[in-house]
Tab-separated table of C-alpha atoms in Angstrom:
chain	number	residue	atom	x	y	z
A	258	MET	CA	83.372	103.570	94.908
A	259	SER	CA	84.126	101.355	97.914
A	260	LYS	CA	85.141	102.764	101.285
A	261	ARG	CA	88.510	101.003	100.924
A	262	THR	CA	89.196	102.820	97.654
A	263	LEU	CA	88.004	106.155	99.014
A	264	ILE	CA	90.249	105.847	102.083
A	265	LEU	CA	93.246	105.006	99.902
A	266	LYS	CA	92.615	107.986	97.604
A	267	ALA	CA	92.117	110.399	100.515
A	268	LEU	CA	95.322	109.256	102.191
A	269	ALA	CA	97.296	109.519	98.920
A	270	GLU	CA	96.058	113.115	98.592
A	271	LYS	CA	97.142	113.960	102.153
A	272	LEU	CA	100.606	112.527	101.496
A	273	LYS	CA	100.975	114.996	98.602
A	274	LEU	CA	101.368	117.640	101.328
A	275	ILE	CA	104.934	116.362	101.807
A	276	ASP	CA	106.588	119.213	99.938
A	277	GLY	CA	109.818	119.932	101.809
A	278	THR	CA	108.398	122.923	103.685
A	279	GLY	CA	107.418	123.389	107.320
A	280	ILE	CA	107.717	120.119	109.206
A	281	PHE	CA	108.586	118.131	106.066
A	282	LYS	CA	112.177	117.492	104.968
A	283	THR	CA	111.374	115.816	101.627
A	284	ASN	CA	109.627	117.170	98.535
A	285	ILE	CA	107.762	114.370	96.755
A	286	SER	CA	106.502	116.748	94.028
A	287	ASN	CA	102.939	115.357	94.283
A	288	ASN	CA	104.211	111.809	93.571
A	289	SER	CA	101.713	109.990	95.804
A	290	TYR	CA	99.399	107.427	94.197
A	291	PRO	CA	96.677	105.005	95.392
A	292	LYS	CA	98.026	102.080	93.355
A	293	LEU	CA	100.890	99.590	93.291
A	294	LYS	CA	104.122	100.103	91.400
A	295	PHE	CA	107.381	98.235	91.905
A	296	TRP	CA	110.743	100.003	92.159
A	297	ASP	CA	111.880	98.861	88.699
A	298	GLU	CA	108.814	100.571	87.141
A	299	VAL	CA	109.258	103.908	88.911
A	300	GLN	CA	110.587	106.859	86.914
A	301	ASP	CA	110.140	109.830	89.300
A	302	PHE	CA	111.809	109.942	92.714
A	303	PRO	CA	110.983	110.291	95.539
A	304	CYS	CA	107.513	108.777	95.309
A	305	ILE	CA	104.874	107.007	97.368
A	306	TYR	CA	102.451	104.236	96.349
A	307	LEU	CA	99.605	102.921	98.509
A	308	THR	CA	97.806	99.582	98.316
A	309	PRO	CA	94.992	98.145	100.416
A	310	GLY	CA	95.606	94.921	102.275
A	311	THR	CA	93.628	92.657	104.533
A	312	GLU	CA	90.502	94.003	106.176
A	313	THR	CA	89.055	92.536	109.357
A	314	ARG	CA	85.747	93.260	111.053
A	315	ASP	CA	84.659	93.604	114.678
A	316	TYR	CA	80.893	93.165	115.041
A	317	HIS	CA	78.988	94.879	117.864
A	318	PRO	CA	75.352	94.974	119.019
A	319	SER	CA	72.821	97.114	117.153
A	320	GLY	CA	74.395	96.220	113.830
A	321	PHE	CA	77.493	98.381	114.371
A	322	THR	CA	80.738	97.139	112.812
A	323	TRP	CA	84.313	98.382	113.075
A	324	ALA	CA	86.442	97.701	110.019
A	325	TYR	CA	90.236	97.501	110.292
A	326	LEU	CA	91.972	98.034	106.972
A	327	LEU	CA	95.668	97.329	106.518
A	328	ILE	CA	97.353	99.725	104.059
A	329	CYS	CA	100.845	99.238	102.662
A	330	ILE	CA	102.746	102.390	101.750
A	331	LYS	CA	105.729	101.754	99.506
A	332	CYS	CA	108.125	104.657	99.134
A	333	TYR	CA	111.011	104.954	96.728
A	334	VAL	CA	114.033	107.251	96.623
A	335	LYS	CA	117.107	107.413	94.420
A	336	SER	CA	120.432	109.006	95.268
A	337	GLU	CA	124.057	108.353	94.417
A	338	ASP	CA	125.415	109.120	97.888
A	339	GLN	CA	122.667	109.509	100.515
A	340	THR	CA	120.085	106.875	99.648
A	341	GLN	CA	119.412	105.570	103.141
A	342	GLU	CA	119.409	109.052	104.693
A	343	ASN	CA	116.909	110.282	102.098
A	344	LEU	CA	114.751	107.214	102.636
A	345	GLU	CA	114.733	107.730	106.403
A	346	LEU	CA	113.736	111.388	105.938
A	347	LEU	CA	110.869	110.360	103.666
A	348	LEU	CA	109.708	107.689	106.124
A	349	ASP	CA	109.745	110.295	108.921
A	350	ASP	CA	107.756	112.707	106.750
A	351	ILE	CA	105.152	110.044	105.953
A	352	GLU	CA	104.826	109.235	109.643
A	353	ARG	CA	104.384	112.942	110.478
A	354	CYS	CA	101.703	113.280	107.806
A	355	VAL	CA	99.850	110.174	109.016
A	356	ASP	CA	100.004	111.352	112.639
A	357	ALA	CA	98.573	114.740	111.610
A	358	ASN	CA	95.697	113.030	109.767
A	359	ARG	CA	94.663	110.190	112.053
A	360	VAL	CA	91.059	111.212	111.579
A	361	LEU	CA	90.729	111.481	107.822
A	362	VAL	CA	87.616	112.547	105.924
A	363	TYR	CA	87.421	110.148	102.993
A	364	ASP	CA	83.905	110.910	101.692
A	365	GLN	CA	82.817	114.526	102.093
A	366	ASP	CA	79.452	113.975	100.410
A	367	ASN	CA	78.397	111.466	103.081
A	368	ASN	CA	80.542	112.957	105.876
A	369	LEU	CA	82.519	109.724	106.376
A	370	GLU	CA	85.832	109.702	108.202
A	371	THR	CA	88.285	107.271	109.703
A	372	THR	CA	88.368	106.877	113.466
A	373	GLU	CA	92.116	106.367	113.681
A	374	ILE	CA	95.128	105.561	111.538
A	375	LEU	CA	98.048	103.889	113.286
A	376	VAL	CA	101.512	102.895	112.077
A	377	GLN	CA	101.928	99.126	112.473
A	378	SER	CA	105.447	98.659	111.102
A	379	ILE	CA	108.229	100.302	109.106
A	380	THR	CA	110.840	98.405	107.072
A	381	THR	CA	113.512	99.313	104.528
A	382	ASP	CA	115.710	97.539	102.001
A	383	GLU	CA	118.653	98.404	104.319
A	384	GLY	CA	120.734	99.667	101.415
A	385	LEU	CA	120.601	96.492	99.328
A	386	LEU	CA	119.215	98.316	96.273
A	387	THR	CA	121.533	101.355	96.301
A	388	PRO	CA	121.332	103.811	94.505
A	389	TYR	CA	117.625	103.087	95.035
A	390	GLY	CA	116.005	103.020	98.433
A	391	VAL	CA	112.749	101.209	99.178
A	392	GLY	CA	110.730	101.523	102.360
A	393	GLU	CA	107.400	100.133	103.502
A	394	ILE	CA	105.048	101.418	106.136
A	395	TYR	CA	102.037	99.359	107.169
A	396	LEU	CA	99.101	101.279	108.564
A	397	GLN	CA	95.988	100.075	110.329
A	398	VAL	CA	92.955	102.215	109.534
A	399	ARG	CA	89.865	101.882	111.712
A	400	TYR	CA	86.528	103.108	110.415
A	401	ALA	CA	82.830	102.421	110.895
A	402	HIS	CA	81.710	99.923	108.270
A	403	ASN	CA	77.943	100.547	108.548
């Protein structure tokens, strides 16, 4: 499996920790997946889907290379009266989870981990799809490519 796929799967597993307890306000009921699904295909709410994006490289002496992977997190909620509030809570929970896992072990067998995961941007549908709510978070993941 590629490092990109392993990172996506590891991050999707960490996001399953969003269970409405402790620091989290939303319970996603383990609905976090390392694949793409559009809002009209989703059956269970709230949910989170991750997809890999562009990857860039930064080459250094001695054959060392940093890789910067862009990940898109799409999150979906559904509510008759508090769609945007529920979406904002879920976005906050995702950000808390990402911040708590900036260094993420993605391959335990080879002891590989990310160096940092940073939020690049957060956008929402701004209520246009009510009673559905759609949000996107773009992350930049830095890891050693060697």
